[in-house]
Amino acid sequence: MTERDELRPHLILPVGTQVVSAVEVRDSRGNLLCPAGAVGVVVKAPADGTHSYRVRLPSGQEVSLARRALSVRKHAQREDFAEAARPAAELWQHIVFRCVVGSQAYGLSHEGSDVDRRGFYLPLADLHWSIYGVPEQLEDSAAQETYWEVQKFLTMALKANPNVIECLYSPLVETSTPLVDELLANRQRLLSRMIYQTYNGYVLSQFKKLEQDLRTKGALKWKHAMHLIRLLYAGIAGMEEGEIPLAVPEEQRALLLSIRRGEVPWAEVDALRLDLHRRFDRAQGSTPLPEHPDYAWANAWLLRARRSAL
């Protein structure tokens, strides 16, 4: 049985589902009725997960199989392919950019703050070109680390994804290469007025969730509220100055920390958000940022990165 099937033991497979036997079945005289790996079709499903399925084999023979002794054929094929690929362990060795983001980079950390690391990896050409390909993202939740495949990272930056843009402006770079240094030196080429949409849009959607939590649970995630206000400050600075500051200015730091501690009434936090949205609107009218990022430069850089992985 596959890992996917193990996660759904309570689901009854419907009649007509193609399955694969994980075990062989023999009759009372030892004759082989069903070899392990045989394909069949469910012709009778049990009422619950404690009873067996009746499965018809291609020969017309029918056998009874417990749920743990069979897997859904399409799941087995997909997971067999994934098992053969398994490039993730090797990809961790090809991380070429690693930086610290989050509270540590903002200057808002305290003794118990996590250390959040982000960046990207540049897979070898053999991995990238193989039939297995490479995943777009590597993640270690326990270590608070997330890395994207280089093209995914670059595409997200060009779309003004706040998480990726902040990686480009992190003051805490731990791993880099000359190619990465070139990207960081030209990070302004990746910025555009799209940050007006992405930063504003993200904050709007997240504030709606906070308001819903307040209505339904009577509680707020004050740390999240603080980071949303901080994001608006950063986006406004980006529109006004053409740079995305990560380290919070001292005049904002005290206010943000007060919000995180829940010392600022929600009505005041929401009023501040609305005021910052208006500032964002004004900045959008006079920003030095271009309408679109420099796609041509980004593409040329990516091609150089790919060639370096040959």
mmCIF file of C-alpha atoms in Angstrom:
data_model
loop_
_atom_site.group_PDB
_atom_site.id
_atom_site.type_symbol
_atom_site.label_atom_id
_atom_site.label_comp_id
_atom_site.label_asym_id
_atom_site.label_seq_id
_atom_site.Cartn_x
_atom_site.Cartn_y
_atom_site.Cartn_z
ATOM 1 C CA MET A 1 0.000 0.000 0.000
ATOM 2 C CA THR A 2 1.323 3.453 -0.869
ATOM 3 C CA GLU A 3 1.934 6.313 1.563
ATOM 4 C CA ARG A 4 -1.017 8.198 0.074
ATOM 5 C CA ASP A 5 -3.304 5.251 0.736
ATOM 6 C CA GLU A 6 -2.046 4.910 4.311
ATOM 7 C CA LEU A 7 -3.110 8.482 4.952
ATOM 8 C CA ARG A 8 -6.677 7.653 3.850
ATOM 9 C CA PRO A 9 -7.500 4.325 5.510
ATOM 10 C CA HIS A 10 -11.051 5.457 6.257
ATOM 11 C CA LEU A 11 -11.972 6.029 2.607
ATOM 12 C CA ILE A 12 -13.787 3.174 0.902
ATOM 13 C CA LEU A 13 -12.623 2.576 -2.672
ATOM 14 C CA PRO A 14 -15.620 2.526 -5.031
ATOM 15 C CA VAL A 15 -16.493 -0.343 -7.348
ATOM 16 C CA GLY A 16 -14.620 0.037 -10.617
ATOM 17 C CA THR A 17 -11.384 1.355 -9.059
ATOM 18 C CA GLN A 18 -8.247 -0.165 -10.595
ATOM 19 C CA VAL A 19 -5.957 -1.451 -7.865
ATOM 20 C CA VAL A 20 -2.598 -3.191 -7.486
ATOM 21 C CA SER A 21 -2.099 -6.129 -5.131
ATOM 22 C CA ALA A 22 0.733 -5.696 -2.636
ATOM 23 C CA VAL A 23 0.750 -9.394 -1.754
ATOM 24 C CA GLU A 24 0.355 -12.720 -3.513
ATOM 25 C CA VAL A 25 -2.742 -14.824 -2.931
ATOM 26 C CA ARG A 26 -2.778 -18.640 -3.010
ATOM 27 C CA ASP A 27 -5.570 -21.158 -2.653
ATOM 28 C CA SER A 28 -5.755 -23.869 0.008
ATOM 29 C CA ARG A 29 -3.557 -26.178 -2.121
ATOM 30 C CA GLY A 30 -0.857 -23.552 -2.571
ATOM 31 C CA ASN A 31 -1.715 -22.649 -6.149
ATOM 32 C CA LEU A 32 -0.955 -19.030 -7.044
ATOM 33 C CA LEU A 33 -4.148 -17.087 -7.701
ATOM 34 C CA CYS A 34 -2.795 -13.552 -7.648
ATOM 35 C CA PRO A 35 0.884 -12.540 -7.789
ATOM 36 C CA ALA A 36 2.127 -9.468 -5.921
ATOM 37 C CA GLY A 37 1.906 -6.480 -8.237
ATOM 38 C CA ALA A 38 -1.089 -7.824 -10.141
ATOM 39 C CA VAL A 39 -3.628 -5.316 -11.457
ATOM 40 C CA GLY A 40 -7.308 -5.785 -10.768
ATOM 41 C CA VAL A 41 -10.645 -4.015 -10.545
ATOM 42 C CA VAL A 42 -12.761 -3.659 -7.426
ATOM 43 C CA VAL A 43 -16.064 -5.479 -8.080
ATOM 44 C CA LYS A 44 -17.366 -5.399 -4.516
ATOM 45 C CA ALA A 45 -16.497 -2.869 -1.813
ATOM 46 C CA PRO A 46 -16.946 -3.509 1.929
ATOM 47 C CA ALA A 47 -19.123 -1.415 4.181
ATOM 48 C CA ASP A 48 -16.132 -0.392 6.294
ATOM 49 C CA GLY A 49 -12.343 -0.590 6.391
ATOM 50 C CA THR A 50 -12.216 -3.744 8.493
ATOM 51 C CA HIS A 51 -13.494 -6.058 5.732
ATOM 52 C CA SER A 52 -11.977 -7.191 2.449
ATOM 53 C CA TYR A 53 -12.546 -6.072 -1.134
ATOM 54 C CA ARG A 54 -13.511 -8.409 -3.931
ATOM 55 C CA VAL A 55 -11.090 -7.804 -6.784
ATOM 56 C CA ARG A 56 -11.384 -9.236 -10.323
ATOM 57 C CA LEU A 57 -8.058 -9.941 -12.053
ATOM 58 C CA PRO A 58 -7.458 -9.699 -15.841
ATOM 59 C CA SER A 59 -7.865 -13.512 -16.068
ATOM 60 C CA GLY A 60 -11.390 -13.232 -14.675
ATOM 61 C CA GLN A 61 -10.344 -14.804 -11.367
ATOM 62 C CA GLU A 62 -11.694 -13.014 -8.293
ATOM 63 C CA VAL A 63 -9.809 -12.738 -4.996
ATOM 64 C CA SER A 64 -10.442 -11.096 -1.641
ATOM 65 C CA LEU A 65 -7.907 -8.503 -0.500
ATOM 66 C CA ALA A 66 -7.776 -6.422 2.663
ATOM 67 C CA ARG A 67 -7.354 -2.674 2.208
ATOM 68 C CA ARG A 68 -3.795 -2.786 3.499
ATOM 69 C CA ALA A 69 -2.947 -5.370 0.796
ATOM 70 C CA LEU A 70 -3.784 -3.191 -2.182
ATOM 71 C CA SER A 71 -3.192 0.302 -3.530
ATOM 72 C CA VAL A 72 -4.904 2.485 -6.112
ATOM 73 C CA ARG A 73 -3.081 1.908 -9.416
ATOM 74 C CA LYS A 74 -2.663 5.558 -10.418
ATOM 75 C CA HIS A 75 -1.320 6.404 -6.959
ATOM 76 C CA ALA A 76 1.150 3.516 -7.082
ATOM 77 C CA GLN A 77 2.471 4.604 -10.481
ATOM 78 C CA ARG A 78 2.863 8.224 -9.427
ATOM 79 C CA GLU A 79 4.617 7.389 -6.189
ATOM 80 C CA ASP A 80 6.862 4.793 -7.824
ATOM 81 C CA PHE A 81 8.091 7.531 -10.159
ATOM 82 C CA ALA A 82 8.614 9.919 -7.252
ATOM 83 C CA GLU A 83 10.494 7.246 -5.306
ATOM 84 C CA ALA A 84 12.841 6.698 -8.254
ATOM 85 C CA ALA A 85 13.523 10.429 -8.563
ATOM 86 C CA ARG A 86 14.225 11.445 -4.958
ATOM 87 C CA PRO A 87 16.537 14.360 -5.910
ATOM 88 C CA ALA A 88 15.780 16.432 -2.817
ATOM 89 C CA ALA A 89 18.683 15.199 -0.690
ATOM 90 C CA GLU A 90 21.152 16.057 -3.427
ATOM 91 C CA LEU A 91 19.555 19.433 -4.117
ATOM 92 C CA TRP A 92 20.331 20.676 -0.615
ATOM 93 C CA GLN A 93 23.976 20.531 -1.679
ATOM 94 C CA HIS A 94 23.283 22.985 -4.504
ATOM 95 C CA ILE A 95 21.922 25.873 -2.459
ATOM 96 C CA VAL A 96 23.871 28.877 -3.740
ATOM 97 C CA PHE A 97 21.998 31.635 -1.914
ATOM 98 C CA ARG A 98 21.013 31.527 1.742
ATOM 99 C CA CYS A 99 19.933 34.492 3.821
ATOM 100 C CA VAL A 100 18.119 35.238 7.081
ATOM 101 C CA VAL A 101 14.747 36.997 6.900
ATOM 102 C CA GLY A 102 11.954 37.557 9.405
ATOM 103 C CA SER A 103 12.316 39.248 12.767
ATOM 104 C CA GLN A 104 16.089 38.750 12.865
ATOM 105 C CA ALA A 105 16.525 40.753 9.662
ATOM 106 C CA TYR A 106 13.888 43.343 10.577
ATOM 107 C CA GLY A 107 15.504 44.146 13.929
ATOM 108 C CA LEU A 108 12.355 43.002 15.721
ATOM 109 C CA SER A 109 13.660 39.787 17.256
ATOM 110 C CA HIS A 110 13.688 38.824 20.908
ATOM 111 C CA GLU A 111 15.371 36.040 22.830
ATOM 112 C CA GLY A 112 12.911 33.385 21.708
ATOM 113 C CA SER A 113 12.622 34.454 18.042
ATOM 114 C CA ASP A 114 13.095 31.849 15.325
ATOM 115 C CA VAL A 115 15.789 32.184 12.685
ATOM 116 C CA ASP A 116 14.067 32.028 9.285
ATOM 117 C CA ARG A 117 16.288 31.210 6.305
ATOM 118 C CA ARG A 118 15.376 31.544 2.639
ATOM 119 C CA GLY A 119 17.187 31.403 -0.667
ATOM 120 C CA PHE A 120 17.504 29.379 -3.860
ATOM 121 C CA TYR A 121 19.318 26.405 -5.326
ATOM 122 C CA LEU A 122 20.901 25.921 -8.744
ATOM 123 C CA PRO A 123 20.569 22.248 -9.716
ATOM 124 C CA LEU A 124 23.119 20.579 -11.928
ATOM 125 C CA ALA A 125 22.048 20.377 -15.564
ATOM 126 C CA ASP A 126 21.804 16.575 -15.404
ATOM 127 C CA LEU A 127 19.200 16.860 -12.658
ATOM 128 C CA HIS A 128 17.338 19.702 -14.326
ATOM 129 C CA TRP A 129 17.181 17.919 -17.697
ATOM 130 C CA SER A 130 16.405 14.443 -16.372
ATOM 131 C CA ILE A 131 12.998 12.823 -16.760
ATOM 132 C CA TYR A 132 12.482 13.342 -13.038
ATOM 133 C CA GLY A 133 13.092 17.096 -13.100
ATOM 134 C CA VAL A 134 13.541 18.987 -9.852
ATOM 135 C CA PRO A 135 10.997 20.286 -7.333
ATOM 136 C CA GLU A 136 10.288 24.014 -7.282
ATOM 137 C CA GLN A 137 10.826 24.210 -3.534
ATOM 138 C CA LEU A 138 12.763 22.596 -0.706
ATOM 139 C CA GLU A 139 11.505 23.041 2.826
ATOM 140 C CA ASP A 140 12.628 22.082 6.298
ATOM 141 C CA SER A 141 9.802 23.206 8.578
ATOM 142 C CA ALA A 142 11.597 22.218 11.758
ATOM 143 C CA ALA A 143 14.610 24.362 10.858
ATOM 144 C CA GLN A 144 12.435 27.210 9.468
ATOM 145 C CA GLU A 145 14.158 27.001 6.075
ATOM 146 C CA THR A 146 12.686 27.376 2.570
ATOM 147 C CA TYR A 147 14.559 27.426 -0.727
ATOM 148 C CA TRP A 148 13.275 27.756 -4.274
ATOM 149 C CA GLU A 149 14.664 26.459 -7.543
ATOM 150 C CA VAL A 150 16.479 29.369 -9.185
ATOM 151 C CA GLN A 151 13.934 29.946 -11.978
ATOM 152 C CA LYS A 152 11.019 29.816 -9.534
ATOM 153 C CA PHE A 153 12.790 32.291 -7.258
ATOM 154 C CA LEU A 154 13.507 34.679 -10.122
ATOM 155 C CA THR A 155 9.955 34.457 -11.488
ATOM 156 C CA MET A 156 8.494 35.205 -8.063
ATOM 157 C CA ALA A 157 10.838 38.184 -7.689
ATOM 158 C CA LEU A 158 9.738 39.565 -11.060
ATOM 159 C CA LYS A 159 6.126 39.245 -9.876
ATOM 160 C CA ALA A 160 7.042 41.251 -6.749
ATOM 161 C CA ASN A 161 6.370 38.434 -4.309
ATOM 162 C CA PRO A 162 7.120 40.021 -0.893
ATOM 163 C CA ASN A 163 8.781 36.890 0.529
ATOM 164 C CA VAL A 164 11.263 36.719 -2.333
ATOM 165 C CA ILE A 165 11.849 40.463 -2.650
ATOM 166 C CA GLU A 166 12.839 40.533 1.016
ATOM 167 C CA CYS A 167 15.447 37.823 0.368
ATOM 168 C CA LEU A 168 17.100 40.118 -2.175
ATOM 169 C CA TYR A 169 17.337 42.897 0.418
ATOM 170 C CA SER A 170 18.253 40.863 3.485
ATOM 171 C CA PRO A 171 21.292 42.310 5.289
ATOM 172 C CA LEU A 172 22.066 38.831 6.652
ATOM 173 C CA VAL A 173 23.468 36.813 3.735
ATOM 174 C CA GLU A 174 25.048 33.522 4.824
ATOM 175 C CA THR A 175 25.726 31.780 1.494
ATOM 176 C CA SER A 176 26.480 33.417 -1.836
ATOM 177 C CA THR A 177 28.471 32.946 -5.062
ATOM 178 C CA PRO A 178 29.805 35.436 -7.641
ATOM 179 C CA LEU A 179 26.696 34.740 -9.743
ATOM 180 C CA VAL A 180 24.431 35.461 -6.769
ATOM 181 C CA ASP A 181 26.451 38.591 -5.963
ATOM 182 C CA GLU A 182 25.727 39.816 -9.482
ATOM 183 C CA LEU A 183 22.013 39.255 -8.955
ATOM 184 C CA LEU A 184 22.038 41.089 -5.634
ATOM 185 C CA ALA A 185 24.005 43.978 -7.140
ATOM 186 C CA ASN A 186 21.285 44.312 -9.794
ATOM 187 C CA ARG A 187 18.259 43.633 -7.600
ATOM 188 C CA GLN A 188 16.735 46.994 -8.495
ATOM 189 C CA ARG A 189 16.262 45.671 -12.023
ATOM 190 C CA LEU A 190 13.779 43.163 -10.601
ATOM 191 C CA LEU A 191 11.640 45.799 -8.899
ATOM 192 C CA SER A 192 8.660 47.486 -10.517
ATOM 193 C CA ARG A 193 5.392 49.159 -9.661
ATOM 194 C CA MET A 194 3.940 45.671 -9.234
ATOM 195 C CA ILE A 195 4.826 45.918 -5.549
ATOM 196 C CA TYR A 196 1.897 48.355 -5.266
ATOM 197 C CA GLN A 197 -0.444 45.486 -6.139
ATOM 198 C CA THR A 198 1.262 42.593 -4.371
ATOM 199 C CA TYR A 199 2.017 44.301 -1.056
ATOM 200 C CA ASN A 200 -1.353 46.069 -0.860
ATOM 201 C CA GLY A 201 -3.231 42.969 -1.982
ATOM 202 C CA TYR A 202 -1.562 40.665 0.507
ATOM 203 C CA VAL A 203 -2.176 43.009 3.434
ATOM 204 C CA LEU A 204 -5.831 43.488 2.448
ATOM 205 C CA SER A 205 -6.486 39.746 2.318
ATOM 206 C CA GLN A 206 -4.667 39.039 5.584
ATOM 207 C CA PHE A 207 -6.420 41.840 7.477
ATOM 208 C CA LYS A 208 -9.743 40.336 6.439
ATOM 209 C CA LYS A 209 -8.644 37.057 8.046
ATOM 210 C CA LEU A 210 -7.574 38.864 11.206
ATOM 211 C CA GLU A 211 -10.937 40.610 11.412
ATOM 212 C CA GLN A 212 -12.705 37.289 10.962
ATOM 213 C CA ASP A 213 -10.646 35.773 13.788
ATOM 214 C CA LEU A 214 -11.609 38.715 15.982
ATOM 215 C CA ARG A 215 -15.303 38.196 15.221
ATOM 216 C CA THR A 216 -15.361 34.413 15.550
ATOM 217 C CA LYS A 217 -12.684 33.742 18.170
ATOM 218 C CA GLY A 218 -12.450 37.042 19.983
ATOM 219 C CA ALA A 219 -8.643 36.905 19.614
ATOM 220 C CA LEU A 220 -5.989 38.243 17.298
ATOM 221 C CA LYS A 221 -2.591 37.115 16.098
ATOM 222 C CA TRP A 222 -0.849 40.328 17.094
ATOM 223 C CA LYS A 223 2.508 39.233 15.700
ATOM 224 C CA HIS A 224 0.925 38.749 12.291
ATOM 225 C CA ALA A 225 -0.743 42.147 12.514
ATOM 226 C CA MET A 226 2.627 43.721 13.315
ATOM 227 C CA HIS A 227 4.261 42.131 10.283
ATOM 228 C CA LEU A 228 1.444 43.301 7.998
ATOM 229 C CA ILE A 229 1.937 46.898 9.138
ATOM 230 C CA ARG A 230 5.693 46.479 8.698
ATOM 231 C CA LEU A 231 5.095 45.160 5.175
ATOM 232 C CA LEU A 232 3.126 48.274 4.277
ATOM 233 C CA TYR A 233 5.929 50.496 5.585
ATOM 234 C CA ALA A 234 8.447 48.529 3.486
ATOM 235 C CA GLY A 235 6.273 48.681 0.372
ATOM 236 C CA ILE A 236 5.779 52.437 0.695
ATOM 237 C CA ALA A 237 9.532 52.929 1.079
ATOM 238 C CA GLY A 238 10.035 50.775 -2.002
ATOM 239 C CA MET A 239 7.674 52.935 -4.029
ATOM 240 C CA GLU A 240 9.163 56.184 -2.742
ATOM 241 C CA GLU A 241 12.852 55.268 -2.797
ATOM 242 C CA GLY A 242 13.145 52.387 -5.262
ATOM 243 C CA GLU A 243 14.603 50.130 -2.519
ATOM 244 C CA ILE A 244 12.993 47.704 -0.079
ATOM 245 C CA PRO A 245 14.405 48.270 3.418
ATOM 246 C CA LEU A 246 14.329 45.281 5.725
ATOM 247 C CA ALA A 247 15.807 46.736 8.895
ATOM 248 C CA VAL A 248 12.985 48.678 10.559
ATOM 249 C CA PRO A 249 13.777 52.366 11.264
ATOM 250 C CA GLU A 250 13.913 53.208 14.962
ATOM 251 C CA GLU A 251 10.870 55.500 14.752
ATOM 252 C CA GLN A 252 8.754 52.540 13.536
ATOM 253 C CA ARG A 253 10.287 49.884 15.763
ATOM 254 C CA ALA A 254 8.681 50.961 19.050
ATOM 255 C CA LEU A 255 5.224 51.123 17.457
ATOM 256 C CA LEU A 256 5.578 47.727 15.792
ATOM 257 C CA LEU A 257 6.725 46.072 19.002
ATOM 258 C CA SER A 258 3.776 47.622 20.833
ATOM 259 C CA ILE A 259 1.430 46.112 18.250
ATOM 260 C CA ARG A 260 3.069 42.706 18.672
ATOM 261 C CA ARG A 261 2.531 42.885 22.431
ATOM 262 C CA GLY A 262 -1.149 43.714 21.892
ATOM 263 C CA GLU A 263 -0.790 47.142 23.501
ATOM 264 C CA VAL A 264 -2.346 49.044 20.584
ATOM 265 C CA PRO A 265 -6.147 48.767 20.284
ATOM 266 C CA TRP A 266 -7.333 46.983 17.172
ATOM 267 C CA ALA A 267 -9.229 50.063 15.986
ATOM 268 C CA GLU A 268 -5.990 52.070 16.030
ATOM 269 C CA VAL A 269 -4.104 49.338 14.183
ATOM 270 C CA ASP A 270 -6.795 49.223 11.511
ATOM 271 C CA ALA A 271 -6.811 53.026 11.233
ATOM 272 C CA LEU A 272 -3.031 52.961 10.795
ATOM 273 C CA ARG A 273 -3.385 50.367 8.058
ATOM 274 C CA LEU A 274 -5.878 52.521 6.173
ATOM 275 C CA ASP A 275 -3.600 55.552 6.490
ATOM 276 C CA LEU A 276 -0.674 53.514 5.139
ATOM 277 C CA HIS A 277 -2.782 52.330 2.208
ATOM 278 C CA ARG A 278 -3.459 55.994 1.387
ATOM 279 C CA ARG A 279 0.277 56.732 1.597
ATOM 280 C CA PHE A 280 0.854 53.817 -0.744
ATOM 281 C CA ASP A 281 -1.635 55.383 -3.192
ATOM 282 C CA ARG A 282 0.223 58.697 -3.123
ATOM 283 C CA ALA A 283 3.600 57.005 -3.552
ATOM 284 C CA GLN A 284 2.312 55.110 -6.542
ATOM 285 C CA GLY A 285 1.754 58.384 -8.374
ATOM 286 C CA SER A 286 5.344 59.587 -8.053
ATOM 287 C CA THR A 287 7.427 56.430 -7.737
ATOM 288 C CA PRO A 288 10.791 56.150 -9.524
ATOM 289 C CA LEU A 289 10.105 52.472 -10.154
ATOM 290 C CA PRO A 290 9.427 51.382 -13.742
ATOM 291 C CA GLU A 291 6.121 49.965 -14.876
ATOM 292 C CA HIS A 292 7.721 46.562 -15.457
ATOM 293 C CA PRO A 293 10.904 44.878 -14.207
ATOM 294 C CA ASP A 294 13.855 44.302 -16.538
ATOM 295 C CA TYR A 295 12.789 40.955 -17.959
ATOM 296 C CA ALA A 296 15.574 40.899 -20.549
ATOM 297 C CA TRP A 297 18.318 41.299 -17.935
ATOM 298 C CA ALA A 298 16.709 38.706 -15.656
ATOM 299 C CA ASN A 299 16.454 36.220 -18.507
ATOM 300 C CA ALA A 300 20.089 36.774 -19.514
ATOM 301 C CA TRP A 301 21.189 36.245 -15.911
ATOM 302 C CA LEU A 302 19.170 33.022 -15.668
ATOM 303 C CA LEU A 303 20.747 31.687 -18.867
ATOM 304 C CA ARG A 304 24.204 32.371 -17.441
ATOM 305 C CA ALA A 305 23.183 30.559 -14.273
ATOM 306 C CA ARG A 306 21.956 27.543 -16.265
ATOM 307 C CA ARG A 307 25.179 27.430 -18.295
ATOM 308 C CA SER A 308 27.234 27.516 -15.098
ATOM 309 C CA ALA A 309 25.430 24.346 -13.988
ATOM 310 C CA LEU A 310 26.546 22.332 -17.036
#
